[in-house]
Amino acid sequence: MKNATVIHITGLMLLLISVFFSLSFGSVTTSLIDVWHAVSAPSSSDLLNRIVMDLRLPRVLLALLAGVGLAITGHTLQTVTRNSLADPYLFGISSGASFGAVIFTILASSVGVSASIAASLGITAFAFVGAAASVFLVLILAGVHQQLQVERMLLSGVAISFMFSAFSSLLLYFAQPQAAASVLFWGLGSFTQASWDMMLWPTLVVSASILVLRLVQPWINALQLGDETAQTLGVPVQKLRLGVLLVCSLITAVLVANCGGIGFVGLMIPHLVRMLFQSNSLLLSGLFGGIFMVWVDVLARIALPSQELPVGIITTALGSVFFIGIMSKKNKN
Amino acid sequence: MPETSVKVSKLSWSPNNSFALEGINFELQTGKVLGVIGPNGSGKSSVLRCLYGYIKGWSGSIKLFDKPITEYSALEVATKVAVVQQDTPSNIHLTVEQLVELGLTPHRPLLSLQRPSRVPVLEAISKVGLADKSHQDFHTLSGGEKQRALIARALVQQPDLLILDEPTNHLDVRYQIQLLQIIKNLSISVVISIHDLNLASAFCDQLLLLNAGKVVAYDEPEHVLTQSNISSVFGVNCQVQPHPKVAKPHIQYCYELPTHFERKVKA
């Protein structure tokens, strides 16, 4: 990749511009000048100002964090498993996280826990336990002490994914209709619940994970040469893979808990970045994941006149078109 | 630097009922090239894997630079021994420079955001003749260029011992000779497993001939590459003569199997 620094800085600028522009979209008409006024005087009590700062900004930031988090998770999973099809969904991490979140939601609705910081922490913790459980199950099924066999790991991931999906469906089948409906809507992915109160955990987890993954990046890159060669470079392969999978579980869990199911981003963005920039940069995947999700959220807000589209529907639709495009391009070549 | 880089005594390893290494003995003088030869499945890769600490559970003794390998940590081995394996995954998304930089991994402080110096990386790339391709993606290189990039990665590791498992596989004759010239000119201790017996003869100071997990011969090429050794181990008829240009044995195959081997194949 040439001019790596220039591409990274351009990506960062595009991300900031995207965030600024996206604040002007929504059911209430807001010009870019209104947005500028709101951002430059954040504490003003003006109505437009409050809409931008209290409703739209947390939502845009949550979308940004989700895009960054899912893209770096997909990028990392694809590198440590040497499989360009790996993403949190294929590995069962998302299904495990969803199962944990569904258990918490149904329990919380039966005891009457309402939205609060404690509830946000609770759902994140349950989602993480579910995600981590699926990682351990996948590793056990794939043979954790053996050399990584990519096919075994993928098949295990698919099996675990279906298993947790079935458990979630079973719980929903027996749940109260109201709880089931809210879980179903949440499962389609949405940033409508975003508020400043719920930003703490996604911000902390995604930022800390980027730092950790960046620090172990040379080791992760060494895994591309194969487990045995990585070991001859002094990399503790099994421990590294387990640690990285747990970090990916944590990101997925916090995002599933706060935004629901958003598919294809982790799979699509690293592919897109490799295709456009011939780059395998973690940070670049993160930046473009953020830009992508900010604009997907804008589309979710403006696509229908009187209601919002769940973002999961948009990302899945775009993802499938993207992969059909790649396939037909490869066929032509 | 000790005089002996590798000393292996009575090395035995039995992973299953169908294969075992039995009583392997050899040593490698510092700065020399040892070729490990033998038919498919004779145990060449297994011996190499024992040397770089990948295979565990063997018995006997392996000393690297006069110290038992069991007393080294994995990271210590990585700072002394560089390995280039037979097969490399095809989907590596790194440029040549990024790939070669991975050789610095054992020397980098853990959890450092600081990028290491590019000087040794660029030197190694230039040493293997890939200076004009350092920004090119690894997966776009030809087979010969890929192998040279992997050798450069191993050189950046600053090893005292280089272990190469069939590095000339899949290369045309020009790249085979070029690669082995590069390795020979490094002037460090090298253990290399190799299929082409004439190349082994030309480039190795000593040869270890294995068959079914046992040492058949261990000596200089002219004493190992004899007509009878080749016929009994590989099951081919040949004539061994001194090479007209270099003072090494040269093998000319007769392209017919010996009668006892034909009977074995038919059976």
Coordinates of C-alpha atoms in Angstrom, one line a residue:
Chain A
M1 CA 0.0 0.0 0.0
K2 CA 1.4 3.3 -1.0
N3 CA 0.9 6.6 0.9
A4 CA -0.5 4.8 3.9
T5 CA -0.4 7.9 6.1
V6 CA -2.3 10.0 3.5
I7 CA -5.0 7.3 3.2
H8 CA -5.4 7.1 7.0
I9 CA -5.6 10.8 7.4
T10 CA -8.1 11.1 4.5
G11 CA -10.2 8.3 6.1
L12 CA -10.2 10.2 9.4
M13 CA -11.2 13.5 7.7
L14 CA -14.0 11.7 5.8
L15 CA -15.2 10.2 9.1
L16 CA -15.4 13.6 10.8
I17 CA -17.1 15.1 7.8
S18 CA -19.6 12.2 7.7
V19 CA -20.5 12.7 11.4
F20 CA -21.0 16.4 10.9
F21 CA -23.2 16.0 7.8
S22 CA -25.2 13.1 9.3
L23 CA -26.3 15.4 12.2
S24 CA -28.4 17.4 9.8
F25 CA -30.6 14.4 8.8
G26 CA -33.8 13.4 10.6
S27 CA -37.5 14.0 10.9
V28 CA -37.0 17.7 11.9
T29 CA -35.4 19.7 9.1
T30 CA -32.0 21.0 10.2
S31 CA -29.5 22.9 8.1
L32 CA -25.7 22.5 8.3
I33 CA -25.6 26.0 9.9
D34 CA -28.0 24.8 12.6
V35 CA -25.7 21.8 13.2
W36 CA -22.7 24.1 13.4
H37 CA -24.5 26.4 15.9
A38 CA -25.5 23.4 18.0
V39 CA -22.0 21.9 18.0
S40 CA -20.3 25.2 18.8
A41 CA -22.7 26.0 21.7
P42 CA -23.4 22.6 23.1
S43 CA -25.1 23.7 26.3
S44 CA -27.7 26.1 24.7
S45 CA -31.3 25.2 25.5
D46 CA -32.5 26.0 22.0
L47 CA -34.8 23.2 20.6
L48 CA -32.9 22.6 17.5
N49 CA -29.7 22.6 19.5
R50 CA -31.1 19.9 21.9
I51 CA -32.3 17.8 19.0
V52 CA -28.8 17.8 17.5
M53 CA -26.9 17.4 20.8
D54 CA -29.1 15.1 22.8
L55 CA -30.9 13.0 20.2
R56 CA -28.8 12.9 17.0
L57 CA -25.2 13.1 18.3
P58 CA -25.3 10.1 20.7
R59 CA -27.1 8.2 17.9
V60 CA -24.5 9.1 15.3
L61 CA -21.6 8.3 17.7
L62 CA -23.2 4.9 18.6
A63 CA -23.5 4.2 14.8
L64 CA -19.8 5.2 14.4
L65 CA -18.7 2.9 17.3
A66 CA -20.8 0.0 15.9
G67 CA -19.2 0.4 12.5
V68 CA -15.7 0.7 13.8
G69 CA -16.2 -2.1 16.2
L70 CA -17.7 -4.6 13.8
A71 CA -15.2 -3.8 11.1
I72 CA -12.2 -4.3 13.3
T73 CA -13.7 -7.5 14.7
G74 CA -14.2 -8.8 11.2
H75 CA -10.7 -7.8 10.1
T76 CA -9.2 -9.4 13.2
L77 CA -11.1 -12.6 12.9
Q78 CA -10.3 -12.9 9.2
T79 CA -6.6 -12.5 10.0
V80 CA -6.3 -14.8 13.0
T81 CA -8.2 -17.6 11.2
R82 CA -6.7 -16.9 7.8
N83 CA -10.1 -17.0 6.3
S84 CA -11.6 -14.0 4.5
L85 CA -15.2 -15.3 5.2
A86 CA -14.8 -15.0 9.0
D87 CA -17.0 -12.5 10.9
P88 CA -18.7 -12.5 14.3
Y89 CA -21.9 -14.1 12.7
L90 CA -20.1 -17.0 11.0
F91 CA -18.2 -17.8 14.2
G92 CA -21.4 -17.9 16.3
I93 CA -20.1 -15.0 18.5
S94 CA -23.1 -12.8 17.5
S95 CA -25.6 -15.6 18.1
G96 CA -24.1 -16.3 21.5
A97 CA -24.2 -12.6 22.4
S98 CA -27.8 -12.3 21.2
F99 CA -28.8 -15.4 23.2
G100 CA -27.3 -13.8 26.4
A101 CA -29.0 -10.5 25.6
V102 CA -32.4 -12.2 25.0
I103 CA -32.1 -14.0 28.4
F104 CA -31.4 -10.7 30.1
T105 CA -34.2 -8.9 28.3
I106 CA -36.8 -11.5 29.1
L107 CA -35.7 -11.7 32.7
A108 CA -35.6 -7.9 33.0
S109 CA -39.1 -7.6 31.5
S110 CA -40.5 -10.3 33.9
V111 CA -39.1 -8.5 37.0
G112 CA -39.9 -5.0 35.6
V113 CA -36.3 -3.6 35.2
S114 CA -36.5 -0.5 33.0
A115 CA -33.8 1.1 30.9
S116 CA -31.0 2.3 33.1
I117 CA -27.2 2.2 33.3
A118 CA -27.5 -1.0 35.4
A119 CA -29.7 -2.5 32.7
S120 CA -27.3 -1.5 30.0
L121 CA -24.4 -3.1 32.0
G122 CA -26.5 -6.2 32.7
I123 CA -27.4 -6.8 29.0
T124 CA -23.8 -6.2 28.0
A125 CA -22.6 -8.7 30.6
F126 CA -25.1 -11.3 29.6
A127 CA -24.2 -10.8 25.9
F128 CA -20.5 -11.2 26.7
V129 CA -21.1 -14.4 28.6
G130 CA -23.0 -15.7 25.6
A131 CA -20.4 -14.6 23.2
A132 CA -17.5 -16.0 25.2
A133 CA -19.4 -19.3 25.6
S134 CA -19.7 -19.6 21.9
V135 CA -16.0 -18.9 21.4
F136 CA -15.0 -21.6 23.9
L137 CA -17.5 -24.1 22.3
V138 CA -16.1 -23.3 18.8
L139 CA -12.5 -23.8 20.0
I140 CA -13.4 -27.0 21.8
L141 CA -15.2 -28.4 18.7
A142 CA -12.4 -27.3 16.4
G143 CA -9.7 -28.8 18.6
V144 CA -8.1 -26.0 20.6
H145 CA -4.8 -27.8 21.1
Q146 CA -4.4 -28.8 17.5
Q147 CA -3.1 -26.8 14.7
L148 CA -5.8 -24.5 13.4
Q149 CA -7.9 -26.2 10.8
V150 CA -9.9 -23.4 9.2
E151 CA -12.6 -25.6 7.8
R152 CA -13.2 -27.2 11.2
M153 CA -13.4 -23.9 12.9
L154 CA -15.8 -22.4 10.4
L155 CA -18.1 -25.5 10.5
S156 CA -18.0 -25.4 14.3
G157 CA -18.9 -21.7 14.2
V158 CA -21.8 -22.3 11.9
A159 CA -23.1 -25.1 14.1
I160 CA -22.8 -23.1 17.3
S161 CA -24.4 -20.1 15.6
F162 CA -27.4 -22.2 14.7
M163 CA -27.6 -23.8 18.1
F164 CA -27.7 -20.4 19.9
S165 CA -30.2 -19.0 17.4
A166 CA -32.4 -22.0 18.1
F167 CA -32.1 -21.4 21.9
S168 CA -33.0 -17.7 21.4
S169 CA -36.1 -18.6 19.2
L170 CA -37.2 -21.2 21.8
L171 CA -37.0 -18.5 24.6
L172 CA -38.9 -16.1 22.4
Y173 CA -41.6 -18.7 21.7
F174 CA -42.3 -19.0 25.4
A175 CA -41.8 -15.3 26.3
Q176 CA -44.5 -12.7 26.9
P177 CA -45.7 -11.3 23.5
Q178 CA -44.6 -7.8 24.4
A179 CA -41.1 -8.9 25.4
A180 CA -40.9 -11.1 22.3
A181 CA -41.9 -8.2 20.0
S182 CA -39.3 -5.9 21.6
V183 CA -36.6 -8.5 21.3
L184 CA -37.5 -9.2 17.6
F185 CA -37.3 -5.5 16.8
W186 CA -34.0 -5.2 18.7
G187 CA -32.7 -8.2 16.8
L188 CA -33.0 -6.3 13.5
G189 CA -30.5 -3.7 14.6
S190 CA -31.2 -0.1 15.5
F191 CA -29.7 3.0 17.0
T192 CA -33.0 4.5 18.0
Q193 CA -32.4 3.8 21.7
A194 CA -29.1 5.8 21.7
S195 CA -28.6 8.3 24.5
W196 CA -25.6 9.7 26.3
D197 CA -26.3 7.4 29.3
M198 CA -25.6 4.3 27.2
M199 CA -22.4 5.5 25.5
L200 CA -20.0 4.6 28.3
W201 CA -19.6 0.9 27.7
P202 CA -19.5 0.9 23.9
T203 CA -17.0 3.8 23.9
L204 CA -14.8 2.2 26.5
V205 CA -14.8 -1.3 25.0
V206 CA -14.3 -0.3 21.4
S207 CA -11.5 2.2 22.2
A208 CA -9.7 -0.2 24.6
S209 CA -10.1 -3.1 22.1
I210 CA -8.5 -1.0 19.3
L211 CA -5.6 -0.2 21.5
V212 CA -5.1 -3.9 22.5
L213 CA -5.5 -5.2 19.0
R214 CA -3.1 -2.5 17.7
L215 CA -0.5 -3.5 20.3
V216 CA -0.6 -7.2 19.4
Q217 CA -0.8 -6.4 15.6
P218 CA 2.7 -7.7 14.8
W219 CA 1.8 -11.1 16.4
I220 CA -1.6 -11.1 14.6
N221 CA 0.2 -10.4 11.3
A222 CA 2.7 -13.2 12.0
L223 CA -0.3 -15.7 12.2
Q224 CA -0.8 -15.0 8.5
L225 CA 2.3 -17.1 7.8
G226 CA 0.7 -20.1 9.5
D227 CA 0.6 -21.3 13.1
E228 CA 3.9 -23.2 12.9
T229 CA 5.9 -20.3 11.4
A230 CA 4.3 -17.9 13.8
Q231 CA 5.5 -20.2 16.6
T232 CA 9.0 -20.1 15.2
L233 CA 8.9 -16.3 15.5
G234 CA 8.2 -16.7 19.2
V235 CA 4.5 -16.0 19.0
P236 CA 2.4 -17.9 21.7
V237 CA -0.1 -18.9 19.0
Q238 CA -2.9 -20.6 21.1
K239 CA -2.9 -18.0 23.8
L240 CA -2.9 -15.2 21.3
R241 CA -5.8 -16.7 19.3
L242 CA -7.9 -17.2 22.5
G243 CA -7.2 -13.7 23.7
V244 CA -8.0 -12.1 20.4
L245 CA -11.2 -14.1 20.1
L246 CA -12.3 -13.0 23.6
V247 CA -11.6 -9.3 22.7
C248 CA -13.7 -9.8 19.5
S249 CA -16.4 -11.4 21.7
L250 CA -16.4 -8.4 24.0
I251 CA -16.8 -5.9 21.1
T252 CA -19.5 -8.0 19.6
A253 CA -21.3 -8.4 22.9
V254 CA -21.3 -4.7 23.8
L255 CA -22.6 -3.8 20.3
V256 CA -25.2 -6.6 20.1
A257 CA -26.4 -5.5 23.6
N258 CA -26.7 -1.8 22.6
C259 CA -27.6 -1.9 18.9
G260 CA -29.0 -5.4 18.2
G261 CA -28.0 -7.6 15.2
I262 CA -26.1 -5.8 12.4
G263 CA -24.9 -8.3 9.9
F264 CA -22.3 -8.2 7.1
V265 CA -20.4 -5.1 8.2
G266 CA -17.6 -7.2 9.7
L267 CA -17.4 -9.3 6.6
M268 CA -17.8 -6.6 4.0
I269 CA -15.7 -3.6 5.2
P270 CA -12.3 -5.4 5.5
H271 CA -12.9 -6.8 1.9
L272 CA -13.8 -3.4 0.6
V273 CA -10.7 -1.8 2.2
R274 CA -8.4 -4.6 0.8
M275 CA -10.0 -4.1 -2.6
L276 CA -9.8 -0.3 -2.7
F277 CA -6.5 0.3 -1.0
Q278 CA -4.7 -3.1 -1.2
S279 CA -4.4 -2.6 2.5
N280 CA -4.7 -4.9 5.4
S281 CA -4.7 -2.1 7.9
L282 CA -6.8 -2.6 11.1
L283 CA -7.2 1.1 11.6
L284 CA -8.3 1.7 8.0
S285 CA -11.0 -1.0 8.3
G286 CA -12.2 0.7 11.5
L287 CA -12.4 4.1 9.9
F288 CA -14.3 2.9 6.9
G289 CA -16.6 0.8 9.0
G290 CA -17.4 4.0 11.0
I291 CA -18.1 6.0 7.8
F292 CA -20.2 3.2 6.4
M293 CA -22.4 2.8 9.4
V294 CA -22.9 6.6 9.9
W295 CA -24.4 6.8 6.4
V296 CA -26.3 3.6 6.8
D297 CA -27.9 5.1 9.9
V298 CA -28.8 8.3 7.8
L299 CA -30.4 6.0 5.3
A300 CA -32.4 4.3 8.0
R301 CA -33.7 7.7 9.2
I302 CA -34.7 9.1 5.8
A303 CA -35.6 6.1 3.7
L304 CA -39.2 5.9 4.8
P305 CA -41.3 9.1 5.3
S306 CA -43.0 8.4 8.6
Q307 CA -40.8 5.7 10.3
E308 CA -37.3 4.3 10.6
L309 CA -35.9 1.3 8.9
P310 CA -33.9 -1.1 11.1
V311 CA -30.2 -0.7 10.2
G312 CA -29.6 -4.5 10.2
I313 CA -32.0 -4.8 7.1
I314 CA -30.0 -2.2 5.2
T315 CA -26.5 -3.6 6.0
T316 CA -27.6 -7.1 5.1
A317 CA -29.2 -6.0 1.8
L318 CA -26.1 -3.9 0.9
G319 CA -23.8 -6.8 2.0
S320 CA -25.6 -9.3 -0.2
V321 CA -25.4 -6.9 -3.2
F322 CA -21.7 -6.3 -2.5
F323 CA -20.9 -10.0 -2.5
I324 CA -23.0 -10.7 -5.6
G325 CA -21.0 -7.9 -7.3
I326 CA -17.7 -9.4 -6.2
M327 CA -18.7 -12.9 -7.4
S328 CA -19.8 -11.6 -10.9
K329 CA -16.6 -9.6 -11.2
K330 CA -14.5 -12.7 -10.4
N331 CA -16.6 -14.7 -12.9
K332 CA -15.9 -12.1 -15.6
N333 CA -12.1 -12.2 -14.8
Chain B
M1 CA 30.1 -18.5 18.9
P2 CA 30.5 -22.2 19.8
E3 CA 32.2 -24.4 17.2
T4 CA 29.1 -26.7 17.0
S5 CA 25.7 -25.1 16.2
V6 CA 23.7 -28.3 16.4
K7 CA 24.4 -31.6 18.1
V8 CA 21.8 -34.4 18.0
S9 CA 22.4 -37.6 19.8
K10 CA 20.1 -40.7 19.9
L11 CA 17.1 -38.7 18.8
S12 CA 14.0 -40.9 18.7
W13 CA 10.3 -39.9 18.3
S14 CA 7.3 -42.0 17.7
P15 CA 4.0 -40.2 17.1
N16 CA 2.1 -43.3 15.9
N17 CA 2.6 -46.9 15.1
S18 CA 3.3 -46.3 11.4
F19 CA 6.3 -43.9 11.8
A20 CA 9.2 -43.3 14.1
L21 CA 12.5 -41.5 14.2
E22 CA 15.1 -43.9 15.6
G23 CA 18.5 -43.1 17.1
I24 CA 19.3 -40.1 14.9
N25 CA 22.9 -38.8 15.5
F26 CA 24.5 -35.8 13.7
E27 CA 26.1 -32.5 14.3
L28 CA 26.6 -29.3 12.4
Q29 CA 29.7 -27.2 12.5
T30 CA 29.1 -23.5 12.8
G31 CA 28.9 -21.8 9.4
K32 CA 28.4 -25.0 7.5
V33 CA 25.5 -26.2 5.4
L34 CA 23.9 -29.6 6.3
G35 CA 21.6 -31.2 3.7
V36 CA 18.9 -33.6 5.0
I37 CA 18.0 -36.0 2.2
G38 CA 15.8 -39.0 1.8
P39 CA 12.7 -40.3 0.1
N40 CA 9.2 -39.0 0.9
G41 CA 8.1 -39.9 4.4
S42 CA 11.7 -40.7 5.5
G43 CA 11.5 -38.2 8.4
K44 CA 13.3 -35.2 7.0
S45 CA 10.7 -32.6 8.1
S46 CA 10.2 -34.4 11.5
V47 CA 14.0 -34.0 12.2
L48 CA 13.8 -30.4 11.3
R49 CA 10.8 -29.8 13.4
C50 CA 12.5 -31.3 16.4
L51 CA 15.5 -28.9 15.8
Y52 CA 13.3 -25.8 16.0
G53 CA 11.3 -27.0 19.0
Y54 CA 8.0 -27.6 17.3
I55 CA 7.8 -31.3 18.0
K56 CA 7.8 -32.3 21.6
G57 CA 7.9 -35.7 23.3
W58 CA 11.1 -37.0 21.7
S59 CA 13.8 -38.8 23.5
G60 CA 17.6 -38.4 23.3
S61 CA 19.4 -35.1 23.2
I62 CA 19.3 -32.0 21.0
K63 CA 21.8 -29.2 21.7
L64 CA 21.8 -25.8 20.0
F65 CA 25.0 -23.9 20.5
D66 CA 26.1 -26.3 23.3
K67 CA 22.9 -25.8 25.3
P68 CA 20.1 -28.4 25.4
I69 CA 17.1 -27.1 23.4
T70 CA 14.8 -28.0 26.4
E71 CA 16.5 -25.2 28.4
Y72 CA 15.5 -22.5 25.8
S73 CA 12.2 -20.7 25.9
A74 CA 10.2 -20.5 22.6
L75 CA 11.2 -16.8 22.3
E76 CA 14.9 -17.6 22.9
V77 CA 14.8 -20.2 20.1
A78 CA 13.2 -17.6 17.9
T79 CA 16.1 -15.2 18.4
K80 CA 18.6 -17.9 17.4
V81 CA 16.8 -20.1 14.9
A82 CA 14.9 -18.9 11.8
V83 CA 12.7 -21.3 9.9
V84 CA 11.3 -21.3 6.4
Q85 CA 8.7 -24.0 6.0
Q86 CA 7.8 -26.0 3.0
D87 CA 4.3 -24.5 2.5
T88 CA 3.1 -21.0 3.2
P89 CA -0.6 -20.0 3.2
S90 CA -1.7 -18.6 -0.1
N91 CA -3.9 -15.7 1.3
I92 CA -1.3 -13.5 2.9
H93 CA -2.4 -9.9 2.7
L94 CA 1.0 -8.2 3.3
T95 CA 3.4 -6.3 1.2
V96 CA 6.9 -7.7 0.8
E97 CA 8.2 -5.2 3.3
Q98 CA 5.5 -5.9 5.8
L99 CA 6.2 -9.7 5.5
V100 CA 9.9 -9.3 5.8
E101 CA 9.4 -7.0 8.9
L102 CA 7.7 -10.0 10.6
G103 CA 11.2 -11.4 11.1
L104 CA 11.8 -8.7 13.7
T105 CA 9.0 -10.1 15.8
P106 CA 11.2 -12.0 18.4
H107 CA 13.4 -8.9 18.8
R108 CA 10.6 -6.4 19.3
P109 CA 9.6 -5.4 22.8
L110 CA 6.1 -6.8 23.5
L111 CA 3.2 -4.4 23.2
S112 CA 5.1 -1.6 21.5
L113 CA 3.5 0.9 19.2
Q114 CA 6.8 2.1 17.9
R115 CA 7.7 1.0 14.4
P116 CA 11.0 -0.8 14.3
S117 CA 13.9 0.5 12.1
R118 CA 13.4 -0.3 8.4
V119 CA 17.1 -0.6 7.7
P120 CA 17.6 -4.3 8.4
V121 CA 14.4 -5.0 6.5
L122 CA 15.4 -3.1 3.4
E123 CA 18.9 -4.7 3.6
A124 CA 17.5 -8.2 3.7
I125 CA 15.1 -7.4 0.8
S126 CA 18.0 -6.1 -1.2
K127 CA 20.1 -9.1 -0.4
V128 CA 17.6 -11.5 -2.0
G129 CA 17.2 -9.2 -5.0
L130 CA 13.7 -7.9 -4.3
A131 CA 14.5 -4.2 -3.7
D132 CA 12.2 -3.1 -6.6
K133 CA 9.3 -5.2 -5.2
S134 CA 9.3 -4.1 -1.6
H135 CA 5.9 -2.4 -1.8
Q136 CA 4.3 -5.1 -3.9
D137 CA 1.7 -7.4 -2.4
F138 CA 3.2 -10.8 -1.4
H139 CA 0.5 -12.8 -3.1
T140 CA 1.2 -11.2 -6.5
L141 CA 4.8 -12.4 -6.5
S142 CA 6.0 -15.4 -8.6
G143 CA 6.9 -18.7 -6.8
G144 CA 10.6 -17.9 -6.8
E145 CA 10.1 -14.3 -5.6
K146 CA 7.9 -15.6 -2.8
Q147 CA 10.5 -18.0 -1.6
R148 CA 13.1 -15.2 -1.7
A149 CA 10.9 -12.9 0.3
L150 CA 10.4 -15.7 2.9
I151 CA 14.2 -16.1 3.1
A152 CA 14.6 -12.4 3.6
R153 CA 12.0 -12.6 6.4
A154 CA 14.2 -15.3 8.0
L155 CA 17.4 -13.2 7.6
V156 CA 15.8 -10.3 9.4
Q157 CA 15.4 -12.6 12.3
Q158 CA 19.2 -12.4 12.6
P159 CA 19.5 -16.1 13.2
D160 CA 22.6 -18.0 14.1
L161 CA 21.0 -21.1 12.5
L162 CA 18.7 -21.2 9.5
I163 CA 16.4 -24.2 8.9
L164 CA 14.8 -24.6 5.5
D165 CA 12.3 -27.3 4.7
E166 CA 12.5 -28.1 1.0
P167 CA 12.8 -24.4 -0.1
T168 CA 13.4 -25.3 -3.7
N169 CA 10.1 -27.0 -4.2
H170 CA 7.9 -25.6 -7.0
L171 CA 10.9 -23.5 -8.3
D172 CA 12.4 -23.7 -11.8
V173 CA 16.0 -24.6 -12.1
R174 CA 17.2 -21.0 -12.3
Y175 CA 15.5 -20.0 -9.1
Q176 CA 16.6 -23.2 -7.4
I177 CA 20.2 -22.3 -8.1
Q178 CA 19.7 -18.6 -7.3
L179 CA 18.1 -19.4 -3.9
L180 CA 20.8 -21.9 -2.9
Q181 CA 23.5 -19.4 -3.9
I182 CA 21.9 -16.8 -1.6
I183 CA 21.8 -19.3 1.2
K184 CA 25.3 -20.5 0.7
N185 CA 26.7 -17.0 0.7
L186 CA 25.1 -16.1 4.1
S187 CA 28.0 -17.8 5.9
I188 CA 25.7 -18.9 8.8
S189 CA 24.9 -22.4 9.9
V190 CA 22.1 -23.9 7.7
V191 CA 20.1 -27.1 7.9
I192 CA 18.2 -27.7 4.7
S193 CA 16.0 -30.6 3.6
I194 CA 16.1 -31.0 -0.2
H195 CA 14.9 -33.5 -2.8
D196 CA 17.2 -32.7 -5.6
L197 CA 20.3 -34.8 -4.9
N198 CA 22.5 -33.0 -7.4
L199 CA 21.7 -29.6 -5.8
A200 CA 22.3 -31.2 -2.3
S201 CA 25.6 -32.4 -3.5
A202 CA 26.6 -29.0 -5.0
F203 CA 25.6 -26.7 -2.2
C204 CA 25.9 -28.8 1.1
D205 CA 29.0 -29.3 3.1
Q206 CA 27.6 -32.5 4.7
L207 CA 24.6 -34.7 4.0
L208 CA 22.3 -36.7 6.3
L209 CA 20.6 -39.5 4.4
L210 CA 17.5 -40.8 6.1
N211 CA 15.2 -43.7 5.3
A212 CA 12.2 -44.8 7.3
G213 CA 13.2 -42.6 10.2
K214 CA 16.8 -43.9 10.5
V215 CA 20.1 -42.5 9.4
V216 CA 21.5 -44.5 6.5
A217 CA 24.6 -42.3 6.0
Y218 CA 26.0 -39.0 7.4
D219 CA 29.1 -37.6 5.9
E220 CA 30.4 -35.4 3.1
P221 CA 28.5 -35.6 -0.2
E222 CA 31.0 -37.9 -2.0
H223 CA 30.7 -40.5 0.8
V224 CA 26.9 -40.3 1.1
L225 CA 25.8 -40.0 -2.6
T226 CA 27.1 -43.4 -3.6
Q227 CA 25.4 -45.6 -6.2
S228 CA 24.5 -48.3 -3.7
N229 CA 23.1 -45.8 -1.1
I230 CA 20.9 -44.2 -3.8
S231 CA 19.8 -47.5 -5.2
S232 CA 18.9 -49.0 -1.9
V233 CA 17.2 -45.9 -0.4
F234 CA 15.5 -44.4 -3.4
G235 CA 15.1 -47.6 -5.5
V236 CA 16.5 -46.1 -8.6
N237 CA 19.5 -47.1 -10.8
C238 CA 22.1 -44.4 -11.3
Q239 CA 25.7 -43.6 -12.1
V240 CA 27.6 -41.3 -9.8
Q241 CA 30.6 -39.4 -11.3
P242 CA 32.5 -36.3 -10.3
H243 CA 30.9 -33.1 -11.7
P244 CA 33.0 -31.9 -14.7
K245 CA 33.1 -28.3 -13.3
V246 CA 32.8 -28.5 -9.5
A247 CA 34.5 -31.0 -7.3
K248 CA 31.3 -32.7 -6.2
P249 CA 29.6 -35.9 -7.1
H250 CA 27.0 -35.7 -9.9
I251 CA 24.3 -38.3 -10.3
Q252 CA 23.0 -39.5 -13.7
Y253 CA 19.8 -41.5 -13.4
C254 CA 19.2 -44.5 -15.6
Y255 CA 15.4 -43.8 -15.7
E256 CA 14.5 -47.5 -15.0
L257 CA 13.6 -49.0 -11.7
P258 CA 15.8 -51.9 -10.4
T259 CA 14.1 -55.2 -10.8
H260 CA 13.7 -55.9 -7.1
F261 CA 11.9 -52.5 -6.7
E262 CA 9.6 -53.2 -9.7
R263 CA 8.5 -56.4 -8.0
K264 CA 7.8 -54.5 -4.9
V265 CA 5.7 -51.9 -6.7
K266 CA 3.7 -54.6 -8.5
A267 CA 3.1 -56.5 -5.3

